[in-house]
mmCIF file of C-alpha atoms and ligand atoms in Angstrom:
data_model
loop_
_atom_site.group_PDB
_atom_site.id
_atom_site.type_symbol
_atom_site.label_atom_id
_atom_site.label_comp_id
_atom_site.label_asym_id
_atom_site.label_seq_id
_atom_site.Cartn_x
_atom_site.Cartn_y
_atom_site.Cartn_z
ATOM 1 C CA MET E 51 -68.704 -49.606 -133.237
ATOM 2 C CA ARG E 52 -68.687 -46.861 -130.611
ATOM 3 C CA GLN E 53 -66.341 -44.512 -133.469
ATOM 4 C CA LEU E 54 -68.681 -46.180 -135.932
ATOM 5 C CA LEU E 55 -71.739 -44.780 -133.700
ATOM 6 C CA ASP E 56 -69.558 -41.600 -132.750
ATOM 7 C CA GLU E 57 -69.093 -40.719 -136.654
ATOM 8 C CA ALA E 58 -72.888 -41.107 -138.023
ATOM 9 C CA ALA E 59 -73.634 -38.891 -135.695
ATOM 10 C CA LYS E 60 -71.152 -36.182 -136.551
ATOM 11 C CA GLY E 61 -72.551 -36.878 -140.211
ATOM 12 C CA GLY E 62 -76.291 -37.650 -140.047
ATOM 13 C CA TYR E 63 -76.721 -40.762 -140.493
ATOM 14 C CA GLY E 64 -77.437 -44.274 -140.429
ATOM 15 C CA VAL E 65 -75.459 -47.906 -140.481
ATOM 16 C CA GLY E 66 -76.945 -50.895 -141.194
ATOM 17 C CA ALA E 67 -75.985 -54.421 -139.012
ATOM 18 C CA PHE E 68 -75.854 -56.875 -140.664
ATOM 19 C CA ASN E 69 -76.496 -60.708 -139.465
ATOM 20 C CA VAL E 70 -74.373 -62.756 -140.516
ATOM 21 C CA ASN E 71 -73.711 -67.109 -140.909
ATOM 22 C CA ASN E 72 -71.178 -67.619 -143.265
ATOM 23 C CA MET E 73 -69.030 -67.508 -145.417
ATOM 24 C CA GLU E 74 -71.071 -65.774 -148.579
ATOM 25 C CA GLN E 75 -73.462 -63.695 -146.460
ATOM 26 C CA ILE E 76 -69.720 -62.098 -144.600
ATOM 27 C CA GLN E 77 -68.545 -61.931 -148.559
ATOM 28 C CA SER E 78 -71.602 -60.171 -149.946
ATOM 29 C CA ILE E 79 -71.685 -58.071 -146.633
ATOM 30 C CA MET E 80 -67.862 -56.553 -148.446
ATOM 31 C CA GLU E 81 -67.932 -56.136 -151.225
ATOM 32 C CA ALA E 82 -71.321 -53.934 -151.119
ATOM 33 C CA ALA E 83 -68.784 -51.897 -148.494
ATOM 34 C CA ARG E 84 -66.053 -51.602 -150.989
ATOM 35 C CA GLU E 85 -69.150 -50.683 -153.625
ATOM 36 C CA THR E 86 -70.392 -47.935 -151.250
ATOM 37 C CA GLN E 87 -66.868 -47.119 -149.532
ATOM 38 C CA SER E 88 -69.384 -48.151 -146.590
ATOM 39 C CA PRO E 89 -68.420 -48.763 -142.518
ATOM 40 C CA VAL E 90 -69.882 -52.395 -141.979
ATOM 41 C CA ILE E 91 -70.792 -53.868 -138.578
ATOM 42 C CA VAL E 92 -71.169 -57.723 -139.061
ATOM 43 C CA GLN E 93 -73.028 -58.980 -136.478
ATOM 44 C CA ALA E 94 -73.663 -62.759 -135.016
ATOM 45 C CA SER E 95 -76.695 -63.700 -132.812
ATOM 46 C CA ARG E 96 -76.136 -66.981 -130.724
ATOM 47 C CA GLY E 97 -77.252 -69.345 -133.255
ATOM 48 C CA ALA E 98 -74.877 -68.056 -135.484
ATOM 49 C CA ARG E 99 -72.343 -68.924 -133.864
ATOM 50 C CA ALA E 100 -73.293 -72.160 -132.497
ATOM 51 C CA TYR E 101 -74.167 -72.883 -136.705
ATOM 52 C CA SER E 102 -70.246 -71.650 -138.149
ATOM 53 C CA GLN E 103 -68.563 -73.332 -134.276
ATOM 54 C CA ASP E 104 -67.217 -69.779 -133.788
ATOM 55 C CA ARG E 105 -64.134 -70.431 -134.819
ATOM 56 C CA PHE E 106 -64.817 -70.143 -138.308
ATOM 57 C CA LEU E 107 -66.597 -67.081 -137.703
ATOM 58 C CA TYR E 108 -63.168 -65.447 -136.404
ATOM 59 C CA HIS E 109 -61.151 -66.614 -139.059
ATOM 60 C CA LEU E 110 -63.500 -65.357 -141.561
ATOM 61 C CA MET E 111 -64.183 -62.700 -139.908
ATOM 62 C CA ILE E 112 -59.967 -62.104 -139.423
ATOM 63 C CA ALA E 113 -60.200 -62.903 -143.365
ATOM 64 C CA ALA E 114 -62.414 -59.800 -144.531
ATOM 65 C CA THR E 115 -60.419 -57.426 -142.605
ATOM 66 C CA GLU E 116 -57.489 -58.717 -144.637
ATOM 67 C CA ILE E 117 -59.304 -58.169 -147.663
ATOM 68 C CA TYR E 118 -61.091 -54.626 -147.309
ATOM 69 C CA PRO E 119 -58.326 -53.300 -145.138
ATOM 70 C CA GLU E 120 -59.594 -49.703 -146.159
ATOM 71 C CA ILE E 121 -63.286 -51.194 -144.618
ATOM 72 C CA PRO E 122 -64.283 -49.917 -141.002
ATOM 73 C CA THR E 123 -65.632 -52.984 -139.560
ATOM 74 C CA VAL E 124 -67.186 -53.980 -136.138
ATOM 75 C CA LEU E 125 -67.734 -57.828 -134.967
ATOM 76 C CA HIS E 126 -71.445 -57.777 -133.296
ATOM 77 C CA GLN E 127 -72.798 -59.720 -130.987
ATOM 78 C CA ASP E 128 -76.544 -59.206 -131.534
ATOM 79 C CA HIS E 129 -78.589 -60.429 -128.946
ATOM 80 C CA GLY E 130 -76.355 -61.487 -126.349
ATOM 81 C CA ASN E 131 -78.770 -63.267 -123.736
ATOM 82 C CA SER E 132 -76.005 -63.413 -120.215
ATOM 83 C CA VAL E 133 -72.671 -61.684 -118.772
ATOM 84 C CA ALA E 134 -71.112 -65.287 -120.310
ATOM 85 C CA THR E 135 -72.516 -64.827 -123.730
ATOM 86 C CA CYS E 136 -70.914 -61.411 -124.292
ATOM 87 C CA LYS E 137 -67.634 -62.996 -122.047
ATOM 88 C CA SER E 138 -66.863 -65.401 -124.892
ATOM 89 C CA ALA E 139 -67.744 -63.213 -127.496
ATOM 90 C CA ILE E 140 -65.196 -60.320 -126.312
ATOM 91 C CA ASP E 141 -63.010 -63.395 -126.053
ATOM 92 C CA MET E 142 -63.119 -64.461 -129.168
ATOM 93 C CA GLY E 143 -62.519 -61.312 -130.464
ATOM 94 C CA PHE E 144 -66.069 -59.844 -131.605
ATOM 95 C CA THR E 145 -65.186 -55.182 -130.620
ATOM 96 C CA SER E 146 -68.725 -55.322 -129.701
ATOM 97 C CA VAL E 147 -71.879 -57.021 -127.566
ATOM 98 C CA MET E 148 -75.167 -56.434 -126.714
ATOM 99 C CA MET E 149 -76.499 -57.471 -123.501
ATOM 100 C CA ASP E 150 -80.124 -57.500 -123.878
ATOM 101 C CA GLY E 151 -81.406 -58.258 -120.812
ATOM 102 C CA SER E 152 -84.999 -56.657 -121.662
ATOM 103 C CA LEU E 153 -85.803 -60.753 -120.826
ATOM 104 C CA MET E 154 -83.945 -63.348 -119.332
ATOM 105 C CA GLU E 155 -80.782 -65.631 -119.724
ATOM 106 C CA ASP E 156 -84.388 -67.677 -121.728
ATOM 107 C CA GLY E 157 -84.663 -64.803 -123.954
ATOM 108 C CA LYS E 158 -88.200 -65.244 -124.093
ATOM 109 C CA THR E 159 -89.447 -63.967 -120.951
ATOM 110 C CA PRO E 160 -89.141 -60.305 -120.125
ATOM 111 C CA ALA E 161 -87.315 -59.268 -117.750
ATOM 112 C CA SER E 162 -87.688 -56.820 -114.765
ATOM 113 C CA PHE E 163 -85.604 -53.416 -115.002
ATOM 114 C CA GLU E 164 -82.871 -54.135 -111.799
ATOM 115 C CA TYR E 165 -82.399 -57.386 -113.173
ATOM 116 C CA ASN E 166 -81.408 -55.804 -116.682
ATOM 117 C CA VAL E 167 -79.966 -52.950 -114.969
ATOM 118 C CA ALA E 168 -77.833 -55.468 -112.833
ATOM 119 C CA VAL E 169 -76.868 -57.734 -116.630
ATOM 120 C CA THR E 170 -75.772 -55.311 -118.389
ATOM 121 C CA ARG E 171 -74.063 -52.789 -116.363
ATOM 122 C CA GLU E 172 -71.295 -55.439 -115.434
ATOM 123 C CA VAL E 173 -71.589 -56.486 -119.202
ATOM 124 C CA VAL E 174 -70.386 -52.493 -119.718
ATOM 125 C CA GLU E 175 -67.892 -52.866 -117.126
ATOM 126 C CA LEU E 176 -66.103 -56.374 -118.019
ATOM 127 C CA ALA E 177 -66.179 -54.913 -122.369
ATOM 128 C CA HIS E 178 -65.512 -51.532 -121.703
ATOM 129 C CA ALA E 179 -62.215 -52.717 -119.750
ATOM 130 C CA LYS E 180 -61.272 -54.454 -122.967
ATOM 131 C CA GLY E 181 -61.988 -51.335 -125.398
ATOM 132 C CA VAL E 182 -65.627 -53.045 -126.523
ATOM 133 C CA THR E 183 -68.600 -51.146 -127.343
ATOM 134 C CA VAL E 184 -72.103 -52.171 -125.328
ATOM 135 C CA GLU E 185 -75.618 -52.297 -126.812
ATOM 136 C CA GLY E 186 -77.861 -52.526 -124.672
ATOM 137 C CA GLU E 187 -81.976 -53.329 -124.889
ATOM 138 C CA ILE E 188 -85.429 -51.280 -122.969
ATOM 139 C CA GLY E 189 -88.468 -52.640 -124.274
ATOM 140 C CA CYS E 190 -89.071 -56.027 -125.477
ATOM 141 C CA LEU E 191 -88.760 -56.468 -128.844
ATOM 142 C CA GLY E 192 -91.807 -58.796 -131.033
ATOM 143 C CA GLY E 193 -91.493 -61.624 -132.702
ATOM 144 C CA ILE E 194 -88.403 -64.708 -132.190
ATOM 145 C CA GLU E 195 -84.738 -64.940 -134.166
ATOM 146 C CA ASP E 196 -82.832 -67.776 -133.634
ATOM 147 C CA GLY E 197 -85.337 -69.770 -130.813
ATOM 148 C CA HIS E 198 -84.486 -65.931 -129.169
ATOM 149 C CA GLY E 199 -87.426 -63.250 -128.846
ATOM 150 C CA ALA E 200 -90.299 -62.568 -126.235
ATOM 151 C CA GLY E 201 -92.598 -63.016 -129.076
ATOM 152 C CA GLY E 202 -96.257 -61.276 -129.914
ATOM 153 C CA ASP E 203 -96.456 -58.529 -132.456
ATOM 154 C CA GLY E 204 -94.061 -55.654 -130.974
ATOM 155 C CA LEU E 205 -96.164 -53.857 -129.386
ATOM 156 C CA GLU E 206 -96.326 -55.464 -125.728
ATOM 157 C CA HIS E 207 -93.326 -54.368 -124.649
ATOM 158 C CA LEU E 208 -92.664 -50.759 -125.898
ATOM 159 C CA THR E 209 -90.141 -49.290 -124.769
ATOM 160 C CA ASP E 210 -90.853 -46.265 -121.834
ATOM 161 C CA PRO E 211 -88.973 -43.027 -122.298
ATOM 162 C CA GLU E 212 -88.534 -42.402 -118.766
ATOM 163 C CA GLN E 213 -86.918 -45.477 -117.827
ATOM 164 C CA ALA E 214 -84.968 -45.617 -120.624
ATOM 165 C CA VAL E 215 -83.533 -42.546 -119.355
ATOM 166 C CA GLU E 216 -82.820 -43.802 -116.483
ATOM 167 C CA PHE E 217 -81.947 -46.877 -118.278
ATOM 168 C CA VAL E 218 -78.842 -44.940 -119.732
ATOM 169 C CA LYS E 219 -78.251 -43.536 -116.340
ATOM 170 C CA GLN E 220 -77.865 -46.208 -114.010
ATOM 171 C CA THR E 221 -75.777 -48.641 -116.997
ATOM 172 C CA GLY E 222 -73.516 -46.324 -119.013
ATOM 173 C CA VAL E 223 -74.312 -48.320 -122.280
ATOM 174 C CA ASP E 224 -72.779 -46.821 -125.817
ATOM 175 C CA ALA E 225 -76.348 -47.971 -127.763
ATOM 176 C CA LEU E 226 -79.429 -48.356 -126.910
ATOM 177 C CA ALA E 227 -81.734 -50.590 -128.929
ATOM 178 C CA ILE E 228 -85.606 -49.953 -128.004
ATOM 179 C CA ALA E 229 -89.243 -51.355 -128.924
ATOM 180 C CA ILE E 230 -90.873 -49.474 -130.732
ATOM 181 C CA GLY E 231 -93.384 -51.855 -132.248
ATOM 182 C CA THR E 232 -91.165 -53.788 -135.061
ATOM 183 C CA SER E 233 -90.599 -57.340 -134.727
ATOM 184 C CA HIS E 234 -88.193 -59.671 -135.902
ATOM 185 C CA GLY E 235 -88.578 -62.000 -138.417
ATOM 186 C CA ALA E 236 -90.589 -61.595 -142.101
ATOM 187 C CA TYR E 237 -94.381 -61.264 -140.541
ATOM 188 C CA LYS E 238 -93.992 -57.725 -138.897
ATOM 189 C CA PHE E 239 -97.296 -56.646 -140.202
ATOM 190 C CA SER E 240 -100.135 -57.274 -141.920
ATOM 191 C CA SER E 241 -100.484 -54.518 -143.311
ATOM 192 C CA LYS E 242 -98.435 -50.830 -144.364
ATOM 193 C CA PRO E 243 -97.942 -49.406 -140.439
ATOM 194 C CA THR E 244 -99.327 -46.953 -139.385
ATOM 195 C CA GLY E 245 -98.637 -45.080 -136.179
ATOM 196 C CA GLU E 246 -100.453 -47.087 -134.246
ATOM 197 C CA THR E 247 -98.666 -50.134 -135.556
ATOM 198 C CA LEU E 248 -94.726 -48.613 -135.914
ATOM 199 C CA LYS E 249 -94.436 -45.560 -133.164
ATOM 200 C CA MET E 250 -91.888 -43.369 -134.624
ATOM 201 C CA ASP E 251 -93.211 -40.997 -131.807
ATOM 202 C CA THR E 252 -92.123 -42.740 -128.976
ATOM 203 C CA LEU E 253 -89.112 -43.196 -130.211
ATOM 204 C CA ILE E 254 -88.260 -39.199 -131.185
ATOM 205 C CA GLU E 255 -89.389 -38.597 -128.179
ATOM 206 C CA ILE E 256 -86.535 -41.023 -126.482
ATOM 207 C CA HIS E 257 -83.985 -38.828 -129.157
ATOM 208 C CA ARG E 258 -86.039 -35.611 -127.661
ATOM 209 C CA ARG E 259 -84.380 -36.759 -124.261
ATOM 210 C CA LEU E 260 -81.470 -38.289 -124.693
ATOM 211 C CA PRO E 261 -80.204 -36.902 -127.304
ATOM 212 C CA ASN E 262 -76.741 -37.609 -127.185
ATOM 213 C CA THR E 263 -76.752 -41.636 -127.450
ATOM 214 C CA HIS E 264 -76.959 -43.716 -129.592
ATOM 215 C CA LEU E 265 -80.575 -45.243 -131.203
ATOM 216 C CA VAL E 266 -80.167 -48.944 -131.729
ATOM 217 C CA MET E 267 -83.625 -50.320 -134.118
ATOM 218 C CA HIS E 268 -84.164 -54.148 -134.063
ATOM 219 C CA GLY E 269 -86.557 -55.989 -136.745
ATOM 220 C CA SER E 270 -85.848 -53.352 -139.594
ATOM 221 C CA SER E 271 -85.461 -55.490 -142.903
ATOM 222 C CA SER E 272 -88.121 -53.646 -145.361
ATOM 223 C CA VAL E 273 -89.866 -56.885 -146.436
ATOM 224 C CA PRO E 274 -89.555 -55.529 -150.366
ATOM 225 C CA LYS E 275 -92.469 -57.197 -152.245
ATOM 226 C CA ASP E 276 -90.374 -57.229 -155.109
ATOM 227 C CA LEU E 277 -88.109 -60.263 -153.150
ATOM 228 C CA GLN E 278 -91.368 -62.255 -151.205
ATOM 229 C CA ASP E 279 -92.910 -62.348 -155.231
ATOM 230 C CA ILE E 280 -88.850 -63.427 -156.546
ATOM 231 C CA ILE E 281 -90.045 -67.015 -153.835
ATOM 232 C CA ASN E 282 -93.297 -67.644 -154.383
ATOM 233 C CA GLN E 283 -92.695 -67.065 -158.049
ATOM 234 C CA TYR E 284 -90.465 -70.466 -157.854
ATOM 235 C CA GLY E 285 -92.611 -72.102 -155.410
ATOM 236 C CA GLY E 286 -92.034 -71.031 -152.689
ATOM 237 C CA LYS E 287 -95.438 -69.786 -149.800
ATOM 238 C CA LEU E 288 -94.960 -66.824 -148.300
ATOM 239 C CA LYS E 289 -98.234 -65.407 -147.070
ATOM 240 C CA PRO E 290 -98.976 -61.569 -147.909
ATOM 241 C CA THR E 291 -97.139 -59.551 -145.141
ATOM 242 C CA TRP E 292 -95.522 -55.681 -144.513
ATOM 243 C CA GLY E 293 -92.128 -54.356 -142.772
ATOM 244 C CA VAL E 294 -90.327 -51.405 -142.085
ATOM 245 C CA PRO E 295 -90.653 -48.600 -144.554
ATOM 246 C CA VAL E 296 -86.778 -47.465 -145.652
ATOM 247 C CA GLU E 297 -88.445 -43.966 -145.448
ATOM 248 C CA GLU E 298 -89.894 -44.521 -141.437
ATOM 249 C CA ILE E 299 -86.014 -46.005 -140.993
ATOM 250 C CA GLN E 300 -84.359 -42.637 -141.871
ATOM 251 C CA LEU E 301 -87.296 -40.655 -140.009
ATOM 252 C CA GLY E 302 -85.454 -42.848 -136.959
ATOM 253 C CA ILE E 303 -82.257 -41.299 -138.586
ATOM 254 C CA ARG E 304 -83.148 -37.496 -138.321
ATOM 255 C CA ASN E 305 -83.959 -38.517 -135.269
ATOM 256 C CA GLY E 306 -81.041 -40.537 -133.335
ATOM 257 C CA VAL E 307 -81.428 -44.427 -134.597
ATOM 258 C CA ARG E 308 -77.277 -44.867 -136.228
ATOM 259 C CA LYS E 309 -77.852 -48.278 -135.992
ATOM 260 C CA ILE E 310 -80.553 -50.623 -138.394
ATOM 261 C CA ASN E 311 -80.437 -54.135 -137.498
ATOM 262 C CA VAL E 312 -80.970 -55.909 -140.503
ATOM 263 C CA ASP E 313 -81.422 -60.048 -141.402
ATOM 264 C CA THR E 314 -84.589 -60.903 -143.199
ATOM 265 C CA ASP E 315 -84.427 -59.148 -145.521
ATOM 266 C CA ASN E 316 -81.152 -60.712 -147.179
ATOM 267 C CA ARG E 317 -82.806 -63.555 -146.066
ATOM 268 C CA LEU E 318 -85.422 -63.577 -148.736
ATOM 269 C CA ALA E 319 -82.581 -62.728 -151.158
ATOM 270 C CA ILE E 320 -80.515 -65.482 -151.172
ATOM 271 C CA THR E 321 -83.562 -68.061 -150.645
ATOM 272 C CA GLY E 322 -85.425 -66.124 -153.756
ATOM 273 C CA ALA E 323 -82.073 -66.527 -155.807
ATOM 274 C CA ILE E 324 -81.660 -70.455 -155.214
ATOM 275 C CA ARG E 325 -84.665 -70.997 -155.194
ATOM 276 C CA LYS E 326 -85.469 -69.448 -158.893
ATOM 277 C CA VAL E 327 -81.519 -71.404 -160.185
ATOM 278 C CA PHE E 328 -82.902 -74.689 -158.955
ATOM 279 C CA ALA E 329 -86.365 -74.104 -160.804
ATOM 280 C CA GLU E 330 -85.091 -72.635 -163.369
ATOM 281 C CA LYS E 331 -82.085 -75.167 -164.160
ATOM 282 C CA PRO E 332 -82.525 -78.212 -162.415
ATOM 283 C CA GLU E 333 -80.320 -80.262 -163.890
ATOM 284 C CA GLU E 334 -77.478 -77.717 -161.905
ATOM 285 C CA PHE E 335 -75.448 -79.603 -158.739
ATOM 286 C CA ASP E 336 -72.098 -77.353 -158.595
ATOM 287 C CA PRO E 337 -73.199 -75.318 -154.931
ATOM 288 C CA ARG E 338 -71.717 -72.822 -157.391
ATOM 289 C CA SER E 339 -74.210 -72.302 -159.751
ATOM 290 C CA TYR E 340 -76.842 -71.260 -157.212
ATOM 291 C CA MET E 341 -74.324 -69.527 -154.121
ATOM 292 C CA LYS E 342 -73.476 -67.545 -156.622
ATOM 293 C CA PRO E 343 -76.698 -66.058 -157.451
ATOM 294 C CA ALA E 344 -77.153 -66.268 -153.435
ATOM 295 C CA ARG E 345 -73.983 -63.547 -152.805
ATOM 296 C CA ASP E 346 -74.849 -61.833 -155.478
ATOM 297 C CA ALA E 347 -78.661 -60.852 -154.280
ATOM 298 C CA MET E 348 -77.480 -60.083 -150.902
ATOM 299 C CA LYS E 349 -75.154 -58.234 -152.165
ATOM 300 C CA LYS E 350 -77.487 -55.901 -154.191
ATOM 301 C CA VAL E 351 -79.483 -55.242 -150.952
ATOM 302 C CA VAL E 352 -77.262 -54.902 -148.403
ATOM 303 C CA ALA E 353 -75.774 -52.224 -150.669
ATOM 304 C CA LEU E 354 -79.086 -50.207 -150.888
ATOM 305 C CA ARG E 355 -79.505 -50.707 -147.846
ATOM 306 C CA MET E 356 -76.484 -48.669 -147.526
ATOM 307 C CA THR E 357 -77.031 -46.233 -149.477
ATOM 308 C CA GLN E 358 -80.313 -45.966 -148.284
ATOM 309 C CA PHE E 359 -78.520 -45.487 -144.677
ATOM 310 C CA GLY E 360 -76.838 -43.013 -146.171
ATOM 311 C CA GLN E 361 -73.740 -44.491 -144.143
ATOM 312 C CA ALA E 362 -72.491 -45.652 -148.240
ATOM 313 C CA GLY E 363 -69.020 -42.488 -149.127
ATOM 314 C CA HIS E 364 -68.338 -42.568 -145.600
ATOM 315 C CA ALA E 365 -66.132 -45.644 -145.406
ATOM 316 C CA LYS E 366 -62.074 -43.198 -145.484
ATOM 317 C CA ASP E 367 -63.314 -40.024 -142.921
ATOM 318 C CA TYR E 368 -61.443 -41.145 -140.264
ATOM 319 C CA ALA E 369 -58.828 -44.725 -139.184
ATOM 320 C CA PRO E 370 -60.420 -46.876 -136.964
ATOM 321 C CA ILE E 371 -59.699 -47.214 -133.507
ATOM 322 C CA PRO E 372 -58.097 -49.899 -132.143
ATOM 323 C CA LEU E 373 -59.270 -51.212 -128.742
ATOM 324 C CA SER E 374 -56.237 -50.560 -126.844
ATOM 325 C CA GLU E 375 -57.007 -47.155 -127.961
ATOM 326 C CA MET E 376 -60.063 -47.225 -126.330
ATOM 327 C CA ILE E 377 -59.863 -49.046 -123.217
ATOM 328 C CA LYS E 378 -57.876 -45.638 -122.820
ATOM 329 C CA ARG E 379 -60.219 -43.659 -123.634
ATOM 330 C CA TYR E 380 -63.602 -44.924 -121.725
ATOM 331 C CA ALA E 381 -60.819 -45.406 -118.881
ATOM 332 C CA SER E 382 -60.343 -41.899 -118.895
ATOM 333 C CA GLU E 383 -63.941 -41.083 -119.422
ATOM 334 C CA THR E 384 -62.837 -39.353 -122.481
ATOM 335 C CA VAL E 385 -65.961 -40.683 -123.973
ATOM 336 C CA ALA E 386 -69.654 -39.063 -122.861
ATOM 337 C CA VAL E 387 -72.076 -42.989 -121.179
HETATM 338 P P1 13P Q 521 -85.358 -58.710 -139.715
HETATM 339 O O1 13P Q 521 -86.077 -59.032 -139.023
HETATM 340 O O2 13P Q 521 -85.948 -57.697 -138.953
HETATM 341 O O3 13P Q 521 -83.694 -58.491 -140.737
HETATM 342 O O4 13P Q 521 -84.142 -58.018 -137.974
HETATM 343 C C1 13P Q 521 -83.334 -58.746 -137.809
HETATM 344 C C2 13P Q 521 -82.986 -58.058 -136.199
HETATM 345 O O5 13P Q 521 -83.359 -57.210 -135.226
HETATM 346 C C3 13P Q 521 -80.993 -59.012 -135.942
HETATM 347 O O6 13P Q 521 -80.991 -58.545 -134.435
#
């Protein structure tokens, strides 16, 4: 992933990191990548790894790289809660891991700065020795995703720019997730976010102090009204809600954001498409009759985000560097930390 993010920094664009749990979601992302000629970050949470039983995920990703050899593809562990989780991901073949030491191992309790530095540093050492990229987090996101998260509205544990500098210096992470008011899930903001609820100024200040660090925006679904409406039109019960406007993400990209995490928008697209088939064709019982429209709906969202984030058209800019080469680079410190 380090290579993808370095290239994105050179080109001044962002790369979406899309969560998966099953074959159809991986297919949606890869098809969107081929259509838009985009490099790809596929990410799996601990919950996703448990759901897909690791080996299925592993072989699905191998299939993705066989079927789409022209697309530089990363498999990233989203929100690793411990050194052991990150280690098992690396052993399984992930090419990037997130050590989220902003929370304790329970994935809920905010951790101390010292704890965060210690566990993240340990993961950086073992990951870089295998050529694997590491994302850390300073400050805590709001909300809860797959049982992981501090909860709350995202404003409770904002990133302190000074601590962010210290954290990067002490850990040597490749990418840094920051808390600027976003949260995981569909219910991020109760009205269109303003500077009071989405702290883009904090992001800009962190980038000013850490101009060479790849920043990561979590909780970056835009929760589009049209996707909410489809779900509610066909029997769903979503409450009114607002996500992160794409133009704010683009402002982030102009200020050092290189990885943008999106899960909820794809969940909404899939659910809306399935509800529509169930409502309009109640006689259908072949899973393909609703999984295919669901896959197409997710592909459409992913392709749109790839274009909006600017990664479209960049798949063939470079040849992927194998982990064996990254090991040498990390060892010789030609990769700036
Ligand atoms: P969303 O819930 O906004 O899609 O965020 C996903 C995410 O940040 C995964 O780590």
